Each structure stands twice: as C-alpha cells, then as structure tokens.
Coordinates of C-alpha atoms in Angstrom, one line a residue:
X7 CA 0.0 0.0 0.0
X8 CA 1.4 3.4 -0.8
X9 CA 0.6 6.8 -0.3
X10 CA -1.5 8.9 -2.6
X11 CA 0.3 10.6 -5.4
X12 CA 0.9 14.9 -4.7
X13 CA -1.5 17.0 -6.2
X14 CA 2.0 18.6 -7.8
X15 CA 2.4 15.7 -10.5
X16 CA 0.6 14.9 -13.6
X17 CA 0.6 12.0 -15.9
X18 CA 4.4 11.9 -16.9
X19 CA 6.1 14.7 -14.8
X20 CA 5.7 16.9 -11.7
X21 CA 4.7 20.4 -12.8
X22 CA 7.7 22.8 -13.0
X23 CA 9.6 19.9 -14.0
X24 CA 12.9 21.5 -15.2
X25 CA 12.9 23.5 -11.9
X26 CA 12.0 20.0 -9.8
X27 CA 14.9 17.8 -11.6
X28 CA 17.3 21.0 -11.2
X29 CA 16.9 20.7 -7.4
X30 CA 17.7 17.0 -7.8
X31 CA 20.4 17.2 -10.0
X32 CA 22.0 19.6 -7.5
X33 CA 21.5 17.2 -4.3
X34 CA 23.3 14.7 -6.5
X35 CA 26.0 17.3 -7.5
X36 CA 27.0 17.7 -3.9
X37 CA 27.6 14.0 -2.9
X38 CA 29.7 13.9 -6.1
X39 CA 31.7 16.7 -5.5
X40 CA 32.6 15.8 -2.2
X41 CA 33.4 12.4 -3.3
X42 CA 36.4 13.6 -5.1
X43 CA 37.3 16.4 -3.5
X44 CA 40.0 15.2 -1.7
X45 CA 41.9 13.3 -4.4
X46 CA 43.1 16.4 -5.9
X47 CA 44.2 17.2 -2.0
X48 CA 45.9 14.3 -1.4
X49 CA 49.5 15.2 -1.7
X50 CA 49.0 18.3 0.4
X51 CA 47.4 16.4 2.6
X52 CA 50.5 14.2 3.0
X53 CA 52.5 17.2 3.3
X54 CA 50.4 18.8 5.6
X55 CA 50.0 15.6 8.4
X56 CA 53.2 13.2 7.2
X57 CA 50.3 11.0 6.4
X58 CA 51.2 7.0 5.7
X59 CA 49.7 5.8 2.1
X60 CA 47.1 4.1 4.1
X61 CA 46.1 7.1 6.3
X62 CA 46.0 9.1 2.7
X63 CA 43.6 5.9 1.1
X64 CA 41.2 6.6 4.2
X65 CA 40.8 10.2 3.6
X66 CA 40.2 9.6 0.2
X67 CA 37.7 6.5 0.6
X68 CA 35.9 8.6 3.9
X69 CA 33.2 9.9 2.2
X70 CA 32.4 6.6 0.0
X71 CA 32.6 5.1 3.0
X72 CA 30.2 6.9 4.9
X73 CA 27.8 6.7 1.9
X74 CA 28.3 3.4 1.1
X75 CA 27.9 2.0 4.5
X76 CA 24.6 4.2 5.2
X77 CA 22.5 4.9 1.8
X78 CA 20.8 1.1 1.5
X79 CA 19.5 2.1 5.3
X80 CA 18.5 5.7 4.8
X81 CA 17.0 4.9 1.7
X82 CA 14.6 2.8 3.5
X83 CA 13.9 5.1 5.7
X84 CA 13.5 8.1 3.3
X85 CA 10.9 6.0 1.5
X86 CA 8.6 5.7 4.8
X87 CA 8.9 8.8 6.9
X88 CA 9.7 11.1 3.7
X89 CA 12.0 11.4 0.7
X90 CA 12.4 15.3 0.4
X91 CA 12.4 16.0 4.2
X92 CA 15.4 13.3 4.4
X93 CA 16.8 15.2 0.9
X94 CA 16.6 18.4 2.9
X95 CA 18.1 17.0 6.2
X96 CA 21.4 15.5 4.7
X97 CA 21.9 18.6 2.2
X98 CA 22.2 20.7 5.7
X99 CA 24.4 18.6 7.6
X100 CA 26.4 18.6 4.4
X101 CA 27.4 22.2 5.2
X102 CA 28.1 21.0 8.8
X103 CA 30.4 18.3 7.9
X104 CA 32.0 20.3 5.1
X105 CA 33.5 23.1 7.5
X106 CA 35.0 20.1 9.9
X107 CA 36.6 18.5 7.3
X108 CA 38.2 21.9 6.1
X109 CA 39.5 22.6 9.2
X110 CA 40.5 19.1 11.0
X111 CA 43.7 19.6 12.8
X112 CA 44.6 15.9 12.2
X113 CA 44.5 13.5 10.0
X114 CA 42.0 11.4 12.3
X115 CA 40.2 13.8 12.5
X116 CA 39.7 14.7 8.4
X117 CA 39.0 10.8 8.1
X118 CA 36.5 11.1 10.5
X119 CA 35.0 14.3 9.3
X120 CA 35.0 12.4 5.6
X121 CA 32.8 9.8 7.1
X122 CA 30.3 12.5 8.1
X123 CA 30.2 13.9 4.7
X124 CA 30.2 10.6 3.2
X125 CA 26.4 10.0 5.6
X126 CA 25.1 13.2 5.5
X127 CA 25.1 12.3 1.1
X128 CA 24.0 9.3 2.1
X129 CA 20.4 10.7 3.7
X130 CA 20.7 13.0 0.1
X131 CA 21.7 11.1 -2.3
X132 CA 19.4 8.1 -2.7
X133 CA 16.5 10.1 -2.6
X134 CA 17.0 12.2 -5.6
X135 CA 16.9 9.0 -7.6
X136 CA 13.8 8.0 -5.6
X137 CA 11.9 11.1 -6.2
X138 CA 12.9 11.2 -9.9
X139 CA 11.4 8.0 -10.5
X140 CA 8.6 8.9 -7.7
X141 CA 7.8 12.1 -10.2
X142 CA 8.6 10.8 -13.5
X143 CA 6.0 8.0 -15.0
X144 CA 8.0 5.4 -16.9
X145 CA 9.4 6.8 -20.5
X146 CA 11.0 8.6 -22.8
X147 CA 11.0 11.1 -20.1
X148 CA 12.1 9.4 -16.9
X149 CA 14.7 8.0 -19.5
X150 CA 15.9 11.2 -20.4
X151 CA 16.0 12.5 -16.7
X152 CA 17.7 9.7 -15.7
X153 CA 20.5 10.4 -18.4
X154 CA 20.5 13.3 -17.2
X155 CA 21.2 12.6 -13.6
X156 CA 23.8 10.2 -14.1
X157 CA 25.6 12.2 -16.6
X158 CA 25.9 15.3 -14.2
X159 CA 26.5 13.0 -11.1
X160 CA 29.6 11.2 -12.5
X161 CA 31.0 14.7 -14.1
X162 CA 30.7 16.3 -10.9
X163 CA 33.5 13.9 -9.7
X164 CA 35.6 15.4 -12.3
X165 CA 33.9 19.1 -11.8
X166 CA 35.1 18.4 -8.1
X167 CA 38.9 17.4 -8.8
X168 CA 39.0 21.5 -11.3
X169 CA 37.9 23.3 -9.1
X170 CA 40.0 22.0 -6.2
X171 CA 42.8 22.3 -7.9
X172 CA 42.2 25.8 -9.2
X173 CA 41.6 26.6 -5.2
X174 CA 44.6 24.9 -4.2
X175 CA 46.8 27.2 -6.6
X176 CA 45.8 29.9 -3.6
X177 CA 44.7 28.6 -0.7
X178 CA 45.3 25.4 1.8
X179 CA 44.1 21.7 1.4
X180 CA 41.3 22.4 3.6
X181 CA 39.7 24.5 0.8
X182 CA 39.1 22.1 -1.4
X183 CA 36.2 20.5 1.0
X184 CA 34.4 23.8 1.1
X185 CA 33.5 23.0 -3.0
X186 CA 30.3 21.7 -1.9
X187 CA 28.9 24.2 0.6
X188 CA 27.4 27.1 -1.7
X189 CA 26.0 24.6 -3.9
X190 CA 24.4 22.5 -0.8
X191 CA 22.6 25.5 0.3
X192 CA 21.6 26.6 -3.1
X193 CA 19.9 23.1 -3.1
X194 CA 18.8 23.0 0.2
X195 CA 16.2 26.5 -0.6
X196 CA 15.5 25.1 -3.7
X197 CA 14.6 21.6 -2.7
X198 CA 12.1 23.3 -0.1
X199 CA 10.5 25.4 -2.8
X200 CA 10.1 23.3 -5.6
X201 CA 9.9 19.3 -4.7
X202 CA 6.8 17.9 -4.1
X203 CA 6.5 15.9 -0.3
X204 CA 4.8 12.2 0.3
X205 CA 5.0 11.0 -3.5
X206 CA 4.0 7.0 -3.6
X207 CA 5.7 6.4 -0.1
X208 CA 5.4 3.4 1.5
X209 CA 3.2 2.9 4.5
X210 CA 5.1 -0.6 5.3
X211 CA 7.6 -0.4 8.6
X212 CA 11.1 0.2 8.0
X213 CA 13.3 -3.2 8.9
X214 CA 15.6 -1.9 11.5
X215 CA 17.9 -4.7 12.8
X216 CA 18.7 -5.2 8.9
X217 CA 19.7 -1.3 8.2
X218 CA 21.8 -1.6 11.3
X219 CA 23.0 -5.1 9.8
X220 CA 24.0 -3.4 6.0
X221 CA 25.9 -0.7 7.6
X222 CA 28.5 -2.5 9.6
X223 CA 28.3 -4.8 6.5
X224 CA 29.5 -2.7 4.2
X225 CA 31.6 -0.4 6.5
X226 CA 33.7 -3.7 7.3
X227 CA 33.6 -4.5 3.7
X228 CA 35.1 -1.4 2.3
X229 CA 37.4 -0.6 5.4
X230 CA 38.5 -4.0 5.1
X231 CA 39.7 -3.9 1.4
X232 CA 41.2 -0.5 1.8
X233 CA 44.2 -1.9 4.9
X234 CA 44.1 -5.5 4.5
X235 CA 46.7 -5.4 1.4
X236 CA 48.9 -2.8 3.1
X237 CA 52.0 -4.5 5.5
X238 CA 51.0 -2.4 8.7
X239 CA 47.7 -3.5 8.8
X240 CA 47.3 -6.5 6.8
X241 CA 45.7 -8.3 9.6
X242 CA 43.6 -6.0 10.5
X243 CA 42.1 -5.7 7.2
X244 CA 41.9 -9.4 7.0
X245 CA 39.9 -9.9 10.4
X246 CA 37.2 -7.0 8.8
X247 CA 36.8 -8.5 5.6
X248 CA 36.3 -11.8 7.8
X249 CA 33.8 -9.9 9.8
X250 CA 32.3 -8.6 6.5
X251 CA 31.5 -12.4 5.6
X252 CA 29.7 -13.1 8.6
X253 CA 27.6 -9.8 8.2
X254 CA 26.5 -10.8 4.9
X255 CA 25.4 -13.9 5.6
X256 CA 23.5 -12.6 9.2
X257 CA 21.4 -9.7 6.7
X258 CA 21.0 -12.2 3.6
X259 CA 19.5 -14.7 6.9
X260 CA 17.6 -11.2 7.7
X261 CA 16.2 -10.3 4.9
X262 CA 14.7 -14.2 4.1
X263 CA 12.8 -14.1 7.4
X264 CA 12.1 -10.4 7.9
X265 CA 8.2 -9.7 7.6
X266 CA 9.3 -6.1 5.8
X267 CA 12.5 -6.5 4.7
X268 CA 14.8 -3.6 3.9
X269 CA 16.5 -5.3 1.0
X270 CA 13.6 -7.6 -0.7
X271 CA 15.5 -10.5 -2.3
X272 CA 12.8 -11.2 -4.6
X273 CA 13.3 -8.3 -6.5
X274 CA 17.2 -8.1 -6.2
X275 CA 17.0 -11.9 -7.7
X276 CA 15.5 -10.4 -11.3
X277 CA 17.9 -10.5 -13.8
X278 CA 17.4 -7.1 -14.6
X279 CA 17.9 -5.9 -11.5
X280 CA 21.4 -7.6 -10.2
X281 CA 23.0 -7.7 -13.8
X282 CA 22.8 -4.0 -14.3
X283 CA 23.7 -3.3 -10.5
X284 CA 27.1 -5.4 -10.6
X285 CA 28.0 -3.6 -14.3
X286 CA 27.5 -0.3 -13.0
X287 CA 29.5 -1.2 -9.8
X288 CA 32.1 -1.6 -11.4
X289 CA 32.4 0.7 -14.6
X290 CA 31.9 3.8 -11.8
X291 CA 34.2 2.3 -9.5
X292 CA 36.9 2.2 -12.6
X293 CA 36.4 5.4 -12.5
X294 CA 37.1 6.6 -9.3
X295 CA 39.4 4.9 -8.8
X296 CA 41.6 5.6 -12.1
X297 CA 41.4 9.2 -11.0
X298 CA 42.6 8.7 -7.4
X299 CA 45.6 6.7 -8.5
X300 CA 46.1 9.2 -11.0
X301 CA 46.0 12.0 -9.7
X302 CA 48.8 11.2 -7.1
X303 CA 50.8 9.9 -9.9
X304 CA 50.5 13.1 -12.1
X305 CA 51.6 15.6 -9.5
X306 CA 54.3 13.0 -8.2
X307 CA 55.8 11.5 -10.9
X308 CA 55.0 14.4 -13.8
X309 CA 55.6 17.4 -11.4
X310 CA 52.4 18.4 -12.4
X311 CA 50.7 21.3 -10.4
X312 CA 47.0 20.8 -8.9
X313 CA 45.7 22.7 -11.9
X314 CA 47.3 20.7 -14.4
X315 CA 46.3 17.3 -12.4
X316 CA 43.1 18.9 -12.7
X317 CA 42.7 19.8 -16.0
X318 CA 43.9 16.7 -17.5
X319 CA 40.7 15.0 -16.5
X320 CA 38.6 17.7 -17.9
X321 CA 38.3 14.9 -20.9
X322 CA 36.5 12.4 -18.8
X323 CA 33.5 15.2 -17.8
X324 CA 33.3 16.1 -21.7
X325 CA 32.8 12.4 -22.9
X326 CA 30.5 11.7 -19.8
X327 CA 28.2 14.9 -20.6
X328 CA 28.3 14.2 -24.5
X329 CA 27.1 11.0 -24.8
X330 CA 24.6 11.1 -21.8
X331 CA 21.9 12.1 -24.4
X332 CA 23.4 8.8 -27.3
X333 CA 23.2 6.7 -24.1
X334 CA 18.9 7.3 -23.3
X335 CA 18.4 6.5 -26.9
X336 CA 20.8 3.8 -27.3
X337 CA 19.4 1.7 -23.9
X338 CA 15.2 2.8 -26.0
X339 CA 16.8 1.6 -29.4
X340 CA 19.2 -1.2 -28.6
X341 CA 18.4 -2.3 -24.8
X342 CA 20.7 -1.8 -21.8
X343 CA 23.4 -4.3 -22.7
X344 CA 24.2 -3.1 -25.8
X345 CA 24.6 0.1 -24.0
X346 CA 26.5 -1.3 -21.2
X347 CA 29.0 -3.2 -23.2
X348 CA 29.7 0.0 -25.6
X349 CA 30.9 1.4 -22.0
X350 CA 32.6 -1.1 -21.0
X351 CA 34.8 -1.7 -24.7
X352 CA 35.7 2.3 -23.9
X353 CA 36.9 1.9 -19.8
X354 CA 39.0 -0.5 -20.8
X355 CA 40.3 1.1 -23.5
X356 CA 40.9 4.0 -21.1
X357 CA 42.4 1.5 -18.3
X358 CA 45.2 -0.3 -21.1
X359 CA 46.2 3.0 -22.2
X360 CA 46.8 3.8 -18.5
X361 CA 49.3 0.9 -18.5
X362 CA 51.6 2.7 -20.4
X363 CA 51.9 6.1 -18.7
X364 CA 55.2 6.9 -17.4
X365 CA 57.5 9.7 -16.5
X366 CA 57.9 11.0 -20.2
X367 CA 54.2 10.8 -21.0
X368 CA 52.4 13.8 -22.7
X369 CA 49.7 15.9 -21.2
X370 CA 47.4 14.8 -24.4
X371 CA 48.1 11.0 -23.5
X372 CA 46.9 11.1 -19.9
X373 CA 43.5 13.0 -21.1
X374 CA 43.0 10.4 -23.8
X375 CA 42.8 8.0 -21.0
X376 CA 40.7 9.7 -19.2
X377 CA 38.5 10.3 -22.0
X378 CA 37.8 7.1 -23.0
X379 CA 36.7 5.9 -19.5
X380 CA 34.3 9.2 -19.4
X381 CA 32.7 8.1 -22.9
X382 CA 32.6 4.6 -21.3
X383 CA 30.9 5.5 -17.9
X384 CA 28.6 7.6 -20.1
X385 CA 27.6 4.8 -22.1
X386 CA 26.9 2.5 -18.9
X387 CA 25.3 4.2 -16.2
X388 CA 22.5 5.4 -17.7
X389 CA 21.4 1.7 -18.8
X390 CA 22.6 0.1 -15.5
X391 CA 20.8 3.1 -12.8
X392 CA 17.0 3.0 -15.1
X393 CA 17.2 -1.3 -15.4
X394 CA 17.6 -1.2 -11.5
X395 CA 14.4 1.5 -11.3
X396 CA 12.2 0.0 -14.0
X397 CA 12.4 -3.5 -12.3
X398 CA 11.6 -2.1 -8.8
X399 CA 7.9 -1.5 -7.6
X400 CA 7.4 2.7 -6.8
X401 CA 7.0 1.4 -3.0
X402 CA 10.5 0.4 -3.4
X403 CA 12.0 2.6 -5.2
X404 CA 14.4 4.0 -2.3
X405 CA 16.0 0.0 -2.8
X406 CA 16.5 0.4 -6.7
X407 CA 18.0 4.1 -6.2
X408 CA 20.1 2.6 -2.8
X409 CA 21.5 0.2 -5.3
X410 CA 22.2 2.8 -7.9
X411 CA 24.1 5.1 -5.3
X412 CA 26.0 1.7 -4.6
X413 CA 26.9 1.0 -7.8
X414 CA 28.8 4.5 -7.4
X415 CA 29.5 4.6 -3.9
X416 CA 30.5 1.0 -3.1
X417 CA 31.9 1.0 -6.2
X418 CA 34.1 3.7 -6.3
X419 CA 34.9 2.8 -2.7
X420 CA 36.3 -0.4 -3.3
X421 CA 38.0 0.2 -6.5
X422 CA 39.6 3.3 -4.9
X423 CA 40.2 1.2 -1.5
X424 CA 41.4 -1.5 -3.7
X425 CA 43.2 -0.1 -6.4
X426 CA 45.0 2.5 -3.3
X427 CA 45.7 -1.0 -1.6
X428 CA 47.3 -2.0 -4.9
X429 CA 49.1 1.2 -5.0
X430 CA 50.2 1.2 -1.5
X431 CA 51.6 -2.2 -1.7
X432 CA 53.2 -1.6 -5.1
X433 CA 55.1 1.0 -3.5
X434 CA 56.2 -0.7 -0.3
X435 CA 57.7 -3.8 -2.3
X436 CA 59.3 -1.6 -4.6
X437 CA 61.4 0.8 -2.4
X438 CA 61.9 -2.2 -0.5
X439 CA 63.6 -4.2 -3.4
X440 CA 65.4 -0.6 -4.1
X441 CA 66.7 -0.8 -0.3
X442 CA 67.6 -4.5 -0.7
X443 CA 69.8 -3.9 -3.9
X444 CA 71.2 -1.0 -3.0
X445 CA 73.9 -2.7 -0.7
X446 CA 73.3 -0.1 2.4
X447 CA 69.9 -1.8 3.6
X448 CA 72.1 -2.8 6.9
X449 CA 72.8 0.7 7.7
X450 CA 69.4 2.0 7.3
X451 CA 67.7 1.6 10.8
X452 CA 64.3 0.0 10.7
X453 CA 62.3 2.7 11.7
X454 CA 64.0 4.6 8.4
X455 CA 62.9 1.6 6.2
X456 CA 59.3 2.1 7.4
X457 CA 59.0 5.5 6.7
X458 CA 60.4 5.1 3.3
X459 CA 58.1 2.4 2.5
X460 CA 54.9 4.2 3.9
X461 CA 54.0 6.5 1.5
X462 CA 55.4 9.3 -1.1
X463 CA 55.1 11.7 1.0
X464 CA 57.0 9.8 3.7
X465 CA 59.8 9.1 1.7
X466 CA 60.0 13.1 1.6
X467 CA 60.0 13.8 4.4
X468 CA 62.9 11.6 4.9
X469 CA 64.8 12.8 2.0
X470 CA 64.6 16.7 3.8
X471 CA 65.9 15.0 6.9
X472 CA 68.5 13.7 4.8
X473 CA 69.6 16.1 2.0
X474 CA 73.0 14.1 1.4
X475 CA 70.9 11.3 0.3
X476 CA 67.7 12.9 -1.5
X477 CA 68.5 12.7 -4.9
X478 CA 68.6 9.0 -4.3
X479 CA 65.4 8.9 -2.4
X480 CA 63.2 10.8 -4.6
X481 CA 64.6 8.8 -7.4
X482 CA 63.6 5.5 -5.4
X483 CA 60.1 7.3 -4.3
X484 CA 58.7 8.2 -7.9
X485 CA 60.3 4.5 -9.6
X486 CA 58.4 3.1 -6.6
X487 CA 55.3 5.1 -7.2
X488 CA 55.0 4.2 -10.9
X489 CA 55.5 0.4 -10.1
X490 CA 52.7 0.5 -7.9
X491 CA 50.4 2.9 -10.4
X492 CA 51.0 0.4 -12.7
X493 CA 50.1 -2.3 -10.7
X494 CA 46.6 -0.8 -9.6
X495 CA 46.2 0.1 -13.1
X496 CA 46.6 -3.9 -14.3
X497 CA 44.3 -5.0 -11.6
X498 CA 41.3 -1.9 -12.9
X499 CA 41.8 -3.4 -16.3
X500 CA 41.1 -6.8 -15.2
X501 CA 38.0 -6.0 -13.0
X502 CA 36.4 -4.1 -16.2
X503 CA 37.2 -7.4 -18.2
X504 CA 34.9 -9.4 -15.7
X505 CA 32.1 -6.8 -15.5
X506 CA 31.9 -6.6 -19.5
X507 CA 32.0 -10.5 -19.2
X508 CA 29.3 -10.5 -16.0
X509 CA 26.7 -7.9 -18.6
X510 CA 27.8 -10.1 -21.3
X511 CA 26.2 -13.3 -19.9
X512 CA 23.8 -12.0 -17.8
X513 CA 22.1 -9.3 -19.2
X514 CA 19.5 -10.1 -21.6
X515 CA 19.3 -8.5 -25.7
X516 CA 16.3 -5.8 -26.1
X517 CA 13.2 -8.0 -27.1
X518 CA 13.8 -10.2 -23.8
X519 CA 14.7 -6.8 -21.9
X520 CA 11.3 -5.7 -22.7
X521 CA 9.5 -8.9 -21.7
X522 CA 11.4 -9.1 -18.8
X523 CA 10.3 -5.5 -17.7
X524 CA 6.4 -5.8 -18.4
X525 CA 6.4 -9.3 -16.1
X526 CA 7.7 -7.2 -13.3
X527 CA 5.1 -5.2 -13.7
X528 CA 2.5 -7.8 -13.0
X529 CA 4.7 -10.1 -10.8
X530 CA 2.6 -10.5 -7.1
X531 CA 3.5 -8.3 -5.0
X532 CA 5.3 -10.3 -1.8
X533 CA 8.9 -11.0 -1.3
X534 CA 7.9 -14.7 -1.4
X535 CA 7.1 -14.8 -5.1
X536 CA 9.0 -16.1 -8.0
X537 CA 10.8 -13.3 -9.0
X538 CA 13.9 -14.8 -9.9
X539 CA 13.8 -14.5 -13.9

C-alpha cells in the first residue's frame, strides 16, 4: 500500500519539471563533488600531516565510505517517513560536515569528518533518484531524466577534482572540502520550494535490525579492502573483511525471514535488476578509482601542479556529458546491454592506455585516457541506474535508487580502497627491493625503512631529513610510485574485463529486456514470489 500521489504531478512529470529535476540534480552534484574532492588534495594532505599511504587511502575513501555503509539504510527510511524531508536534512548537515573536514587539525580527524560527509550524502543522495522515479511516469522522459542525472552525477566527480585544484593554486588543502557548501545550500532552498512531499511512499515499517546489519556490513567490507593489502595493517584488514563475511550472511538470513524487509531478495533476484547493478559497480568504480591513482601519480611522478592534475581530466567530464543524451536513446533503441557493453569496450580502452603512462608521458596522452573511461561511464550508467528503477515496484524505489548510489558509492569505494591497496603495496615492495639492492639496507635503521616504504610523501619527508641522500630517495620514491600505479592500473583493467563478461552473460538483448520488464510489472507483489527471472 502506498501513499497517494501529490497534487503537484501529472501523468508523466511533476509540474515545474525543469525546476524540480534542477533541485535534484544539484543534491546529487554535492555528494559527487565531495566524493572527489579530496583526491586532488591528497599530496598536500600528506605534506600537511606526514600522512602514511594508508592514512592518505582513508581520507580519500571517507566519504564513499560513509555513503556506502549508510545509503541502503536511509533509503529505507527516506521511502517511509519522507524522501524530500530526508533530501533536505542530509543537504544541511552537508554544510556542517564540510567546514569540519576543512579545518581538521589531524588527519583522524579529516578521516572522520570524511565519514560525516560521506552519511550526510548518504540521507541525500538516494532520494534524488527516488523522487525522480517517484515524479517521473516510466518513458522517454524518466529516461531522459535519468540520463540526465547520471551524466551530471559522474562529471561532478571530475567538476570536483578542477575546481580544487584551481583553489589549491591559492589557498590550503582544507579549501578544497568547502566545494560543496554554496551549492548545498543553493539546493537546500530550492529543494524546499520546488519538490513535491509524500510522492507514492510506503506505509510498510522500516526493517531496522537489517539497516543496522547493512551498515556495519559494508563499513567492514570497504574498510577491510582498503588496509588488508597494506604490510602495517594486513591483519587487520583481513579480520574486517572476515567480519564482513559473517555480516552478509546474518542480513541475507535477515532479509529471508524479515516480515518487511529492507532489501527484498525477490526483486534483487531479477535479472534485470542484479546484472545492471554489478556492471554499473564496477564501470563507476573504474572510475574513481583511475582518477585517485592518477592524480597522485601526475603531481608526483610528472611534477604536475594541482591545476594541471586537474585539467587533465577535464576529458572524462566532456565524454560523460556528450554522450549522456546517445546513451537514453541507445538503452530505448538497442536495450541496456548493448549500452553497457559500448561502456565497457571504452573503460578499458581508457584502463590499457593507462598501463603505459610513465615519467615522459604527454599531457594529451593522460586525457585520452581519461576520455575514454568518461565516454565509457557515459555509455553504462545510464542503462545500468534505469534497469535497477524499472524492475523495482514505486514502493521500493528507495531499494532500486540505494543500489544505484552503490553502484557508485561501493563501487568507487572499493575500487579506490582496492586499487589504493594496490598502489600502496606496489610502493612498499618496490622501495623495498630498491633498499635491498642498493647494498646499504644494513645501515638503514628500521624505523627509516618504514618510513620510506609508507607512503610518497613519507619518503619526503625523509629525504629533507637527509639532503646528502635525497636525490637518491626521490629517485627510489617516484620508480616506486609508478610500479605500484601500474600495478593498480593492471588489476582496474582486469575488474572491467569481468564486468563486461558479467553484462555479457547475464544481461539479456532488447526483445527479452522488454519482456522481462512488463512481467515485473505484473509479478505479485510479496517478497515470497518467483521473481527470480
């Protein structure tokens, strides 16, 4: 049973339509640009704290952390006590979590701050999805919006990583996390003004124990893959990926037995649902995670300043925004995974010609790169975020647009913990194999060794301690730093070769897409029936 429809909507759209999907677009442009906001930071965060590679991951994973580990949760909730007022809510403590991460005084502290940010998006971000799909009847035009959505959600992770970088030509790191605050409270009034409240909610109770259940779920999941390949805290990360096991089998037990559960099985069973979900995991994941590696190895390795770092993914934003409109009429024409394998041929394009960046490489090489994977992620997201919302009931619809955020949020947060794991470890082996065969290892004292192996910004640090030696450090630092780039790079390039084979397989052609879609549409209503097409 679900609430009555708002006076404010009419057959296809909600009237002021452009201003409504405006609003949205700008809740989702908040979370995004706080998502990669601190990339661009990251060196001068290192500088700033003497930060190890793994502190550096943290900050950068933070705020897909905190999204990731609370958007299934508050999605639930946003759907039963109010989409726009939770909208509203997170978009204000946005602001609030903003200024603490600006001006942290440790690096704890930014991590922690990240976290906030990453769960104030978290009661924001899901719902603009929600309410899009709420507002918008199914069609050309819910398609279009959609396009629309995604399109200027993934470029504001690029948006994000210019305009820090232009800040940090003038001011300090902490700048770069006030991006989002004038834009959060531009949305914030205009969300109150313009987005209808109570649009086909659900009258069912939210499913507590299991929200409680997906967070530490996921927070153990993501934290666990971001430490667990790093020396220092290998075992730790192995004991929360452990935990993470447990806690998905406890909420998959939970969500079987639960009378309203907050993840119903029977829908994330359809083929059209899960298929499009694990694609667009990982194609948005690649993403994030090819610019965090990147941009630490472009103002590293290439001496490039935070404005060129920044600039040379401009690329990506172009190809995402130009073929957002080919991509709605590719997934109405050719199905989603046609769509979603177009993508995927271009990421991986974008991901090999990664594999041969190096310490020569031209400015226009590194933005072809980055261009491909933008034309790619523009190709896939679209298909992969309106599958999820078409084979979703509207009483659900804060699960299908939970799952979309995850394809983003837990996606970019484990490729970035992953591939910064990757990165990390890279690093450590090579300046230790550097040390090893450089005949002096047994006059370097351990607690040297560690800091050298730690991070680049460590091994700085050292080589100002000692300026006899820094010619030979730096050297060591930036070889070390493009072995493990390279590394992370290899292991992106094979993730986007399983997803491409995962849509491949799974993901049916356009005449069975279509089937597919209408059964859902007439499939009972309770968890318990046979969803699983």
């Amino acid at each position: 049973m679900t609430s009555p429809p708002s006076s404010n909507t009419s057959a296809d759209a909600p009237e002021r339509a452009p201003f409504v999907l405006t609003a949205l677009i700008l809740g989702a442009l908040v979370c995004n640009i706080n998502l990669a906001a601190a990339n661009i930071a990251l060196p001068d965060i290192g500088d700033a704290f003497g930060a190890s590679q793994t502190s550096l991951n943290l900050v950068a994973v933070g705020c897909a952390l905190g999204l990731a580990m609370s958007v299934m949760y508050l999605g639930a909730v946003a759907d039963r006590y109010g989409r726009k007022q939770l909208l509203v809510l997170g978009l204000g403590l946005t602001v609030v979590a903003s200024v603490l991460a600006a001006f942290s005084v440790s690096v704890e502290m930014l991590i922690a701050a990240r976290v906030l940010t990453g769960i104030s998006a978290g009661m924001a971000y899901p719902t603009t999805l929600s309410l899009i799909t709420a507002l918008w009847s199914p069609g050309r035009r819910r398609t279009v919006a959609i396009a629309l959505w995604s399109a200027v959600s993934a470029t504001a992770t690029v948006i994000g990583s210019v305009l820090a970088g232009v800040l940090l030509l003038w001011f300090w790191w902490g700048s770069a996390f006030l991006l989002a605050v004038p834009i959060a409270l531009a949305g914030f009034v205009l969300v109150i003004i313009v987005v209808p409240s109570h649009v086909a909610e659900s009258d069912e109770p939210v499913d507590h124990v299991g929200g409680v259940l997906s967070v530490f779920m996921i927070a153990a999941l993501v934290l666990g893959l971001a430490t667990v390949f790093a020396p220092e805290t290998a075992v730790f990360g192995g004991v929360l990926l452990g935990a993470a096991v447990v806690l998905i089998g406890v909420f998959g037990w939970r969500q079987m037995t639960a009378r309203s559960p907050l993840y119903d099985l029977s829908v994330a069973r359809r083929r059209m649902f899960w298929a499009p979900a694990t694609g667009g995991l990982i194609v948005f994941g690649s993403l994030i995670g090819a610019m965090f590696v990147g941009q630490q190895f472009q103002q590293n390795i290439l001496g490039y300043s935070t404005l060129e770092a920044s600039l040379s993914i401009v690329p990506a934003g172009i190809g995402l925004l130009a073929v957002a409109p080919q991509s709605a009429k590719l997934v109405l024409t050719r199905g989603s995974r046609f769509t979603m394998l177009l993508g995927y041929v271009f990421v991986l394009a974008g991901f090999v010609t990664m594999l041969f960046w190096g310490e020569d490489t031209p400015f226009w090489y590194l933005s072809l790169a980055y261009l491909a994977i933008g034309i790619g992620a523009g190709f896939a997201m679209t298909p992969a975020s309106r599958a999820i919302t078409e084979s979703t009931p509207v009483r659900r619809v804060g699960m299908a647009s939970a799952t979309a955020d995850l394809q983003r949020d837990l996606g970019g947060s484990i490729m970035q913990g992953v591939l910064g794991a990757i990165l990390a470890a890279g690093f450590a082996r090579s300046f230790g194999a550097i040390i090893a065969e450089s005949g002096e290892a047994s006059s370097i004292s351990a607690e040297v060794t560690a800091a050298l192996q730690s991070s680049y910004a460590s091994a700085l640090q050292v080589a100002d301690q000692n300026p006899q030696y820094k010619d030979q450090i730096l050297q060591a630092a930036q070889q070390s730093l493009e072995a493990g780039s390279i590394a992370a790079y290899a292991v992106g390039a094979i993730a986007i070769a399983l997803g491409a084979a995962v849509v491949w397989i799974f993901l049916p052609g356009h005449a069975k897409e279509v089937d597919l879609v209408a059964s859902y549409g007439t499939a009972p209503e309770p968890a318990a029936a046979r969803a699983g097409q």
